mmCIF file of C-alpha atoms in Angstrom:
data_model
loop_
_atom_site.group_PDB
_atom_site.id
_atom_site.type_symbol
_atom_site.label_atom_id
_atom_site.label_comp_id
_atom_site.label_asym_id
_atom_site.label_seq_id
_atom_site.Cartn_x
_atom_site.Cartn_y
_atom_site.Cartn_z
ATOM 1 C CA MET A 1 -18.600 58.416 -14.585
ATOM 2 C CA MET A 2 -17.979 55.153 -16.415
ATOM 3 C CA ASP A 3 -18.688 52.005 -14.424
ATOM 4 C CA ARG A 4 -15.299 50.720 -13.255
ATOM 5 C CA TYR A 5 -16.524 47.136 -13.557
ATOM 6 C CA SER A 6 -18.041 47.527 -17.021
ATOM 7 C CA ARG A 7 -15.558 45.222 -18.766
ATOM 8 C CA GLN A 8 -15.963 42.574 -16.094
ATOM 9 C CA LYS A 9 -19.754 42.730 -16.322
ATOM 10 C CA GLN A 10 -19.565 42.354 -20.097
ATOM 11 C CA PHE A 11 -18.110 38.906 -19.456
ATOM 12 C CA LYS A 12 -21.279 36.804 -19.711
ATOM 13 C CA PRO A 13 -20.620 34.370 -16.833
ATOM 14 C CA ILE A 14 -20.499 37.403 -14.494
ATOM 15 C CA GLY A 15 -22.831 40.114 -15.834
ATOM 16 C CA ASP A 16 -24.679 42.605 -13.625
ATOM 17 C CA ALA A 17 -26.061 39.909 -11.314
ATOM 18 C CA GLY A 18 -22.685 38.329 -10.818
ATOM 19 C CA GLN A 19 -21.022 41.664 -10.095
ATOM 20 C CA LYS A 20 -23.577 42.339 -7.380
ATOM 21 C CA LYS A 21 -22.777 38.959 -5.805
ATOM 22 C CA ILE A 22 -19.048 39.687 -5.959
ATOM 23 C CA SER A 23 -19.603 43.006 -4.157
ATOM 24 C CA GLU A 24 -21.230 41.164 -1.254
ATOM 25 C CA LYS A 25 -18.415 38.650 -0.635
ATOM 26 C CA HIS A 26 -15.930 38.599 2.236
ATOM 27 C CA VAL A 27 -12.532 36.962 1.662
ATOM 28 C CA LEU A 28 -10.003 36.075 4.338
ATOM 29 C CA MET A 29 -6.464 36.226 2.907
ATOM 30 C CA VAL A 30 -4.071 34.181 5.048
ATOM 31 C CA GLY A 31 -0.628 35.532 4.227
ATOM 32 C CA CYS A 32 0.244 38.625 2.220
ATOM 33 C CA GLY A 33 3.522 37.830 0.541
ATOM 34 C CA ALA A 34 3.785 36.919 -3.121
ATOM 35 C CA LEU A 35 0.515 34.994 -3.574
ATOM 36 C CA GLY A 36 -1.312 37.208 -1.087
ATOM 37 C CA SER A 37 -0.299 40.385 -2.909
ATOM 38 C CA ALA A 38 -1.281 39.070 -6.327
ATOM 39 C CA ASN A 39 -4.597 37.592 -5.200
ATOM 40 C CA ALA A 40 -5.541 40.562 -3.031
ATOM 41 C CA GLU A 41 -4.965 43.044 -5.852
ATOM 42 C CA MET A 42 -7.025 41.060 -8.356
ATOM 43 C CA LEU A 43 -9.871 40.555 -5.879
ATOM 44 C CA VAL A 44 -9.937 44.214 -4.854
ATOM 45 C CA ARG A 45 -9.863 45.353 -8.488
ATOM 46 C CA ALA A 46 -12.736 42.903 -9.149
ATOM 47 C CA GLY A 47 -14.827 44.681 -6.520
ATOM 48 C CA ILE A 48 -15.270 42.252 -3.635
ATOM 49 C CA GLY A 49 -17.110 43.655 -0.652
ATOM 50 C CA LYS A 50 -14.577 42.988 2.100
ATOM 51 C CA LEU A 51 -11.042 41.676 2.396
ATOM 52 C CA THR A 52 -9.440 40.611 5.665
ATOM 53 C CA ILE A 53 -5.661 40.210 5.576
ATOM 54 C CA ILE A 54 -3.516 38.443 8.160
ATOM 55 C CA ASP A 55 0.287 38.371 7.971
ATOM 56 C CA ARG A 56 3.038 38.295 10.599
ATOM 57 C CA ASP A 57 5.957 39.688 8.550
ATOM 58 C CA TYR A 58 7.251 43.061 7.363
ATOM 59 C CA VAL A 59 8.460 44.175 3.922
ATOM 60 C CA GLU A 60 12.081 43.449 2.940
ATOM 61 C CA TYR A 61 14.001 44.196 -0.274
ATOM 62 C CA SER A 62 14.043 40.534 -1.317
ATOM 63 C CA ASN A 63 10.224 40.701 -1.451
ATOM 64 C CA LEU A 64 10.066 43.359 -4.189
ATOM 65 C CA GLN A 65 10.999 40.982 -7.014
ATOM 66 C CA ARG A 66 7.619 39.218 -6.776
ATOM 67 C CA GLN A 67 5.377 40.819 -4.094
ATOM 68 C CA THR A 68 3.555 43.352 -6.208
ATOM 69 C CA LEU A 69 1.872 45.566 -3.603
ATOM 70 C CA PHE A 70 5.064 46.811 -1.949
ATOM 71 C CA THR A 71 7.580 49.597 -2.624
ATOM 72 C CA GLU A 72 11.140 50.477 -1.662
ATOM 73 C CA GLN A 73 9.784 52.947 0.876
ATOM 74 C CA ASP A 74 7.864 50.148 2.583
ATOM 75 C CA CYS A 75 11.203 48.366 2.988
ATOM 76 C CA LEU A 76 12.976 51.420 4.369
ATOM 77 C CA ASP A 77 10.181 51.975 6.876
ATOM 78 C CA GLN A 78 9.893 48.237 7.698
ATOM 79 C CA ILE A 79 6.119 48.418 7.277
ATOM 80 C CA PRO A 80 4.254 45.221 8.160
ATOM 81 C CA LYS A 81 3.044 43.531 4.996
ATOM 82 C CA ALA A 82 -0.609 43.536 6.047
ATOM 83 C CA VAL A 83 -0.499 47.299 6.667
ATOM 84 C CA ALA A 84 1.407 48.134 3.491
ATOM 85 C CA ALA A 85 -1.006 45.977 1.484
ATOM 86 C CA LYS A 86 -4.034 47.656 3.016
ATOM 87 C CA ASN A 87 -2.676 51.109 2.188
ATOM 88 C CA ARG A 88 -1.961 50.181 -1.416
ATOM 89 C CA LEU A 89 -5.251 48.350 -1.921
ATOM 90 C CA HIS A 90 -7.265 51.271 -0.563
ATOM 91 C CA ALA A 91 -5.554 53.492 -3.141
ATOM 92 C CA ILE A 92 -6.622 51.014 -5.845
ATOM 93 C CA ASN A 93 -10.253 50.653 -4.753
ATOM 94 C CA SER A 94 -11.549 52.748 -1.867
ATOM 95 C CA MET A 95 -14.964 51.067 -2.011
ATOM 96 C CA VAL A 96 -13.662 47.756 -0.665
ATOM 97 C CA LYS A 97 -13.591 47.390 3.114
ATOM 98 C CA ILE A 98 -10.158 46.113 4.141
ATOM 99 C CA ASP A 99 -9.088 44.906 7.581
ATOM 100 C CA ALA A 100 -5.422 44.163 8.284
ATOM 101 C CA TYR A 101 -4.052 42.088 11.166
ATOM 102 C CA VAL A 102 -0.342 41.954 11.948
ATOM 103 C CA MET A 103 -0.085 38.614 13.715
ATOM 104 C CA ASP A 104 0.718 34.940 13.348
ATOM 105 C CA ALA A 105 -1.908 32.698 11.780
ATOM 106 C CA THR A 106 -2.942 30.008 14.243
ATOM 107 C CA SER A 107 -6.203 28.235 14.984
ATOM 108 C CA GLU A 108 -6.678 30.593 17.932
ATOM 109 C CA SER A 109 -5.999 33.799 15.983
ATOM 110 C CA LEU A 110 -7.925 32.761 12.856
ATOM 111 C CA PHE A 111 -11.099 31.530 14.522
ATOM 112 C CA PRO A 112 -12.424 34.977 15.612
ATOM 113 C CA LEU A 113 -11.956 36.268 12.057
ATOM 114 C CA LEU A 114 -14.210 33.675 10.405
ATOM 115 C CA ASP A 115 -17.569 35.381 11.005
ATOM 116 C CA ASN A 116 -19.334 36.011 7.697
ATOM 117 C CA VAL A 117 -16.316 34.875 5.661
ATOM 118 C CA ASP A 118 -17.365 33.453 2.294
ATOM 119 C CA LEU A 119 -13.956 32.177 1.158
ATOM 120 C CA ILE A 120 -10.478 31.650 2.573
ATOM 121 C CA MET A 121 -7.559 32.186 0.248
ATOM 122 C CA ASP A 122 -4.380 30.285 1.050
ATOM 123 C CA ALA A 123 -1.327 32.502 0.563
ATOM 124 C CA THR A 124 0.770 30.974 3.328
ATOM 125 C CA ASP A 125 4.347 29.783 3.337
ATOM 126 C CA ASN A 126 4.071 26.495 5.207
ATOM 127 C CA PHE A 127 2.014 23.330 5.538
ATOM 128 C CA ASP A 128 1.445 23.690 9.269
ATOM 129 C CA ILE A 129 -0.855 26.644 8.662
ATOM 130 C CA ARG A 130 -2.448 24.939 5.662
ATOM 131 C CA LEU A 131 -3.336 21.896 7.739
ATOM 132 C CA THR A 132 -4.838 24.206 10.367
ATOM 133 C CA LEU A 133 -6.828 25.950 7.618
ATOM 134 C CA ASN A 134 -7.937 22.579 6.313
ATOM 135 C CA ASP A 135 -9.442 21.650 9.674
ATOM 136 C CA LEU A 136 -10.918 25.086 10.371
ATOM 137 C CA THR A 137 -12.607 25.385 6.987
ATOM 138 C CA HIS A 138 -14.178 21.951 7.273
ATOM 139 C CA LYS A 139 -15.335 22.559 10.809
ATOM 140 C CA MET A 140 -16.891 25.909 9.806
ATOM 141 C CA ASN A 141 -17.989 24.750 6.298
ATOM 142 C CA ILE A 142 -16.060 27.482 4.451
ATOM 143 C CA PRO A 143 -14.505 26.812 1.023
ATOM 144 C CA TRP A 144 -10.815 27.551 0.566
ATOM 145 C CA ILE A 145 -8.431 27.688 -2.343
ATOM 146 C CA MET A 146 -4.983 26.256 -1.841
ATOM 147 C CA GLY A 147 -1.960 27.551 -3.707
ATOM 148 C CA SER A 148 1.814 27.291 -3.549
ATOM 149 C CA CYS A 149 4.805 28.059 -5.750
ATOM 150 C CA VAL A 150 8.574 27.705 -5.683
ATOM 151 C CA GLY A 151 11.206 27.978 -8.389
ATOM 152 C CA SER A 152 9.252 27.923 -11.661
ATOM 153 C CA THR A 153 6.641 25.509 -10.360
ATOM 154 C CA GLY A 154 3.256 25.931 -8.744
ATOM 155 C CA MET A 155 0.014 24.201 -7.850
ATOM 156 C CA SER A 156 -3.546 25.050 -6.867
ATOM 157 C CA TYR A 157 -6.659 23.200 -5.777
ATOM 158 C CA THR A 158 -10.137 24.304 -4.729
ATOM 159 C CA ILE A 159 -11.397 22.579 -1.589
ATOM 160 C CA LEU A 160 -15.117 22.474 -0.894
ATOM 161 C CA PRO A 161 -16.087 20.970 2.485
ATOM 162 C CA ASN A 162 -18.291 17.883 2.205
ATOM 163 C CA GLU A 163 -17.688 17.713 -1.551
ATOM 164 C CA THR A 164 -14.025 17.467 -2.530
ATOM 165 C CA PRO A 165 -11.043 15.671 -1.041
ATOM 166 C CA CYS A 166 -9.357 17.819 1.603
ATOM 167 C CA LEU A 167 -5.673 18.647 1.979
ATOM 168 C CA GLN A 168 -5.151 15.719 4.347
ATOM 169 C CA CYS A 169 -6.529 13.363 1.702
ATOM 170 C CA LEU A 170 -4.231 14.846 -0.942
ATOM 171 C CA LEU A 171 -1.142 14.471 1.226
ATOM 172 C CA ASP A 172 -1.713 10.727 1.292
ATOM 173 C CA ILE A 173 -1.368 10.479 -2.495
ATOM 174 C CA THR A 174 1.021 13.323 -3.428
ATOM 175 C CA PRO A 175 4.651 13.632 -2.281
ATOM 176 C CA ALA A 176 5.656 16.673 -0.200
ATOM 177 C CA MET A 177 8.202 18.880 -1.989
ATOM 178 C CA ASN A 178 9.537 20.697 1.099
ATOM 179 C CA ALA A 179 11.472 23.121 -1.118
ATOM 180 C CA THR A 180 11.253 26.813 -0.239
ATOM 181 C CA CYS A 181 11.926 30.099 -2.022
ATOM 182 C CA ASP A 182 14.937 30.600 0.227
ATOM 183 C CA SER A 183 16.484 27.270 -0.753
ATOM 184 C CA VAL A 184 15.737 27.096 -4.511
ATOM 185 C CA GLY A 185 14.501 30.606 -5.387
ATOM 186 C CA ILE A 186 11.410 31.649 -7.313
ATOM 187 C CA ILE A 187 10.480 33.564 -10.460
ATOM 188 C CA SER A 188 7.559 35.967 -10.362
ATOM 189 C CA PRO A 189 5.638 34.441 -13.314
ATOM 190 C CA ALA A 190 5.120 31.300 -11.226
ATOM 191 C CA VAL A 191 3.446 33.452 -8.573
ATOM 192 C CA GLN A 192 1.179 35.133 -11.091
ATOM 193 C CA MET A 193 0.176 31.803 -12.629
ATOM 194 C CA VAL A 194 -0.900 30.333 -9.287
ATOM 195 C CA ALA A 195 -2.728 33.545 -8.329
ATOM 196 C CA ALA A 196 -4.543 33.560 -11.687
ATOM 197 C CA HIS A 197 -5.847 30.063 -10.992
ATOM 198 C CA GLN A 198 -6.838 30.958 -7.416
ATOM 199 C CA THR A 199 -8.621 34.218 -8.194
ATOM 200 C CA THR A 200 -10.455 32.726 -11.178
ATOM 201 C CA GLU A 201 -11.797 29.935 -8.981
ATOM 202 C CA ALA A 202 -12.814 32.535 -6.394
ATOM 203 C CA LEU A 203 -14.833 34.478 -8.977
ATOM 204 C CA LYS A 204 -16.586 31.288 -10.051
ATOM 205 C CA LEU A 205 -17.563 30.621 -6.449
ATOM 206 C CA PHE A 206 -18.742 34.189 -5.930
ATOM 207 C CA VAL A 207 -21.103 34.149 -8.916
ATOM 208 C CA GLU A 208 -22.202 30.587 -8.065
ATOM 209 C CA ASP A 209 -21.059 29.113 -11.381
ATOM 210 C CA THR A 210 -20.318 25.737 -9.806
ATOM 211 C CA GLU A 211 -20.367 23.933 -13.148
ATOM 212 C CA ALA A 212 -17.281 25.899 -14.190
ATOM 213 C CA LEU A 213 -15.245 25.078 -11.085
ATOM 214 C CA ARG A 214 -12.047 23.197 -11.753
ATOM 215 C CA THR A 215 -12.321 19.818 -10.050
ATOM 216 C CA LYS A 216 -8.715 18.760 -10.632
ATOM 217 C CA LEU A 217 -5.424 19.592 -8.978
ATOM 218 C CA VAL A 218 -3.379 21.795 -11.302
ATOM 219 C CA THR A 219 0.421 21.706 -11.284
ATOM 220 C CA PHE A 220 2.893 23.356 -13.639
ATOM 221 C CA ASP A 221 6.544 24.091 -14.317
ATOM 222 C CA LEU A 222 6.808 27.205 -16.442
ATOM 223 C CA TRP A 223 10.535 26.874 -17.111
ATOM 224 C CA ASN A 224 10.255 23.303 -18.361
ATOM 225 C CA ASN A 225 6.960 23.864 -20.194
ATOM 226 C CA GLN A 226 4.947 21.382 -18.158
ATOM 227 C CA TYR A 227 1.276 21.649 -17.190
ATOM 228 C CA HIS A 228 -0.795 18.912 -15.584
ATOM 229 C CA MET A 229 -4.385 18.511 -14.416
ATOM 230 C CA ILE A 230 -4.661 15.623 -11.969
ATOM 231 C CA ASN A 231 -7.955 13.938 -11.129
ATOM 232 C CA VAL A 232 -7.887 13.504 -7.337
ATOM 233 C CA SER A 233 -11.566 12.764 -6.769
ATOM 234 C CA ARG A 234 -10.818 9.209 -5.634
ATOM 235 C CA ALA A 235 -8.492 10.522 -2.917
ATOM 236 C CA LYS A 236 -11.407 11.406 -0.642
ATOM 237 C CA LYS A 237 -11.610 8.914 2.229
ATOM 238 C CA ASP A 238 -14.438 8.131 4.622
ATOM 239 C CA THR A 239 -11.812 7.631 7.336
ATOM 240 C CA CYS A 240 -10.119 10.999 6.865
ATOM 241 C CA PRO A 241 -9.818 12.778 10.249
ATOM 242 C CA THR A 242 -10.736 16.095 8.623
ATOM 243 C CA CYS A 243 -13.382 15.376 5.967
ATOM 244 C CA GLY A 244 -14.400 11.793 6.723
ATOM 245 C CA ASN A 245 -17.522 10.420 8.345
ATOM 246 C CA GLU A 246 -16.251 11.046 11.881
ATOM 247 C CA PRO A 247 -13.990 14.114 11.714
ATOM 248 C CA SER A 248 -11.762 14.902 14.696
ATOM 249 C CA TYR A 249 -9.979 17.958 13.192
ATOM 250 C CA PRO A 250 -6.605 16.888 14.607
ATOM 251 C CA HIS A 251 -4.669 19.994 13.621
ATOM 252 C CA LEU A 252 -6.862 22.138 15.848
ATOM 253 C CA ASN A 253 -5.630 20.101 18.817
ATOM 254 C CA TYR A 254 -2.605 21.310 20.730
ATOM 255 C CA GLU A 255 -0.627 18.087 20.469
ATOM 256 C CA PHE A 256 -0.632 18.244 16.653
ATOM 257 C CA GLN A 257 0.544 21.849 16.427
ATOM 258 C CA THR A 258 4.087 23.088 15.919
ATOM 259 C CA LYS A 259 5.228 24.515 19.254
ATOM 260 C CA SER A 260 7.893 27.047 20.153
ATOM 261 C CA GLU A 261 9.579 27.982 23.408
ATOM 262 C CA VAL A 262 12.401 30.315 24.431
ATOM 263 C CA LEU A 263 15.300 28.447 26.048
ATOM 264 C CA CYS A 264 16.257 30.377 29.158
ATOM 265 C CA GLY A 265 19.641 32.111 29.036
ATOM 266 C CA ARG A 266 20.637 30.689 25.631
ATOM 267 C CA ASN A 267 19.362 33.317 23.145
ATOM 268 C CA THR A 268 17.681 30.379 21.433
ATOM 269 C CA VAL A 269 14.166 29.338 20.490
ATOM 270 C CA GLN A 270 13.195 25.682 20.196
ATOM 271 C CA ILE A 271 10.544 24.746 17.642
ATOM 272 C CA ARG A 272 8.993 21.303 17.902
ATOM 273 C CA SER A 273 7.159 19.871 14.923
ATOM 274 C CA ASN A 274 5.029 16.732 14.884
ATOM 275 C CA ARG A 275 7.027 15.429 11.927
ATOM 276 C CA ALA A 276 10.482 13.865 11.954
ATOM 277 C CA TYR A 277 13.308 15.141 9.750
ATOM 278 C CA GLU A 278 15.208 13.027 7.260
ATOM 279 C CA ILE A 279 18.633 14.419 8.091
ATOM 280 C CA GLU A 280 20.434 13.414 4.895
ATOM 281 C CA THR A 281 17.791 14.893 2.587
ATOM 282 C CA LEU A 282 17.511 18.076 4.617
ATOM 283 C CA ALA A 283 21.299 18.528 4.684
ATOM 284 C CA GLY A 284 21.474 18.266 0.911
ATOM 285 C CA ARG A 285 18.744 20.852 0.404
ATOM 286 C CA LEU A 286 20.240 23.319 2.892
ATOM 287 C CA GLN A 287 23.574 23.372 1.044
ATOM 288 C CA THR A 288 22.222 26.187 -1.132
ATOM 289 C CA VAL A 289 21.280 28.291 1.918
ATOM 290 C CA GLY A 290 24.521 28.461 3.893
ATOM 291 C CA PRO A 291 27.371 26.474 5.475
ATOM 292 C CA VAL A 292 26.073 23.085 6.630
ATOM 293 C CA LYS A 293 27.410 20.656 9.234
ATOM 294 C CA THR A 294 25.912 17.261 9.836
ATOM 295 C CA ASN A 295 26.301 14.065 11.838
ATOM 296 C CA PRO A 296 24.055 11.011 12.280
ATOM 297 C CA TYR A 297 21.868 12.882 14.774
ATOM 298 C CA LEU A 298 21.399 16.413 13.419
ATOM 299 C CA VAL A 299 22.106 18.962 10.704
ATOM 300 C CA SER A 300 22.980 22.612 11.322
ATOM 301 C CA VAL A 301 23.131 25.555 8.937
ATOM 302 C CA GLU A 302 24.274 29.182 9.169
ATOM 303 C CA TYR A 303 21.582 31.445 7.740
ATOM 304 C CA LYS A 304 21.072 35.227 7.954
ATOM 305 C CA GLY A 305 23.260 35.454 11.035
ATOM 306 C CA TYR A 306 21.439 32.642 12.846
ATOM 307 C CA ARG A 307 22.491 29.047 13.455
ATOM 308 C CA ILE A 308 19.681 26.563 12.998
ATOM 309 C CA VAL A 309 20.003 22.979 14.206
ATOM 310 C CA PHE A 310 17.525 20.295 13.099
ATOM 311 C CA PHE A 311 17.209 17.014 15.038
ATOM 312 C CA ARG A 312 15.755 13.784 13.666
ATOM 313 C CA ASP A 313 12.881 13.811 16.147
ATOM 314 C CA GLY A 314 11.341 16.981 14.672
ATOM 315 C CA ARG A 315 12.968 19.574 16.940
ATOM 316 C CA ALA A 316 14.802 22.638 15.656
ATOM 317 C CA LEU A 317 16.912 25.128 17.624
ATOM 318 C CA ILE A 318 17.173 28.656 16.235
ATOM 319 C CA HIS A 319 20.253 30.179 17.863
ATOM 320 C CA GLY A 320 20.648 33.971 17.880
ATOM 321 C CA THR A 321 17.197 35.173 18.939
ATOM 322 C CA ASN A 322 14.781 35.088 21.849
ATOM 323 C CA SER A 323 11.869 36.055 19.600
ATOM 324 C CA LYS A 324 9.427 33.264 18.812
ATOM 325 C CA GLU A 325 8.124 35.280 15.850
ATOM 326 C CA ILE A 326 11.573 35.692 14.292
ATOM 327 C CA ALA A 327 12.416 32.063 14.993
ATOM 328 C CA LYS A 328 9.238 30.812 13.294
ATOM 329 C CA THR A 329 9.870 33.036 10.276
ATOM 330 C CA ILE A 330 13.397 31.634 9.885
ATOM 331 C CA TYR A 331 12.156 28.094 10.459
ATOM 332 C CA TYR A 332 9.468 28.243 7.763
ATOM 333 C CA GLN A 333 11.818 29.912 5.298
ATOM 334 C CA LEU A 334 14.017 26.828 5.560
ATOM 335 C CA VAL A 335 11.562 23.926 5.852
ATOM 336 C CA GLY A 336 8.449 25.264 4.136
#
């Protein structure tokens, strides 16, 4: 039988030795939507040793346009994304060990999964989880590769603890977009472009070709033919609470985490973020999602049969459900 990795091993930076290293690596994929599907498939086809997938959602028809591991039958059966991905990936490469967890990604749920993990791949849909990942990876000294996309745009950056600036450092010098796929849409080529950057960086790490690692933040807009490589090396700060000289890992602490609670008798879940909302900006962005009402204190929007109310102080009420999981899904679809 022909070696399934023969073409990959013919690529000189990998070769036989590199392929052996790849087969010994364990990747934790946080999120298995668009980026998770694309990255997971490429990594499994490349022959990694183990893939652990965590995702809280199930497959819907709107996913099929860009989430490449799923089928119409997965939608009809409402299969959790992590489970559907595992089934498909096993059919692609039965030699890769794949674990799937249907649950929310939090510092508490992620921590037990970090044993023997060589790399964490960011395929999440919100910055709360990314900031948690940022603290966890630095505390545990695990590299991670950040990625995000919306519309025709995307970005990626490889974060190496004790070497590169961390996400917290980058947020101090780059503006937050806050756009989401639900508010401005997305085209699938943007997903594939980000995933290509992420998986390529992962392969470089696996074969220990550190000289080839991309040290810059990459951003692009496929529709408007823009591509930028940004040198962010000077963003690293000694005072950073995550990667500085005296790290405190704030986003692993309860007071910095987004919290949710069911409001008794109201069929409503309250979500409290540690960031305030700029009501006017948020109202303008939500116009594309559904009917919006606003006053000086709050903005509300009708979305997928729910009514979501955002207050200036960082609170949001999701009316129409008592499920924290559903409420958080709706919340992140709207605010990113």
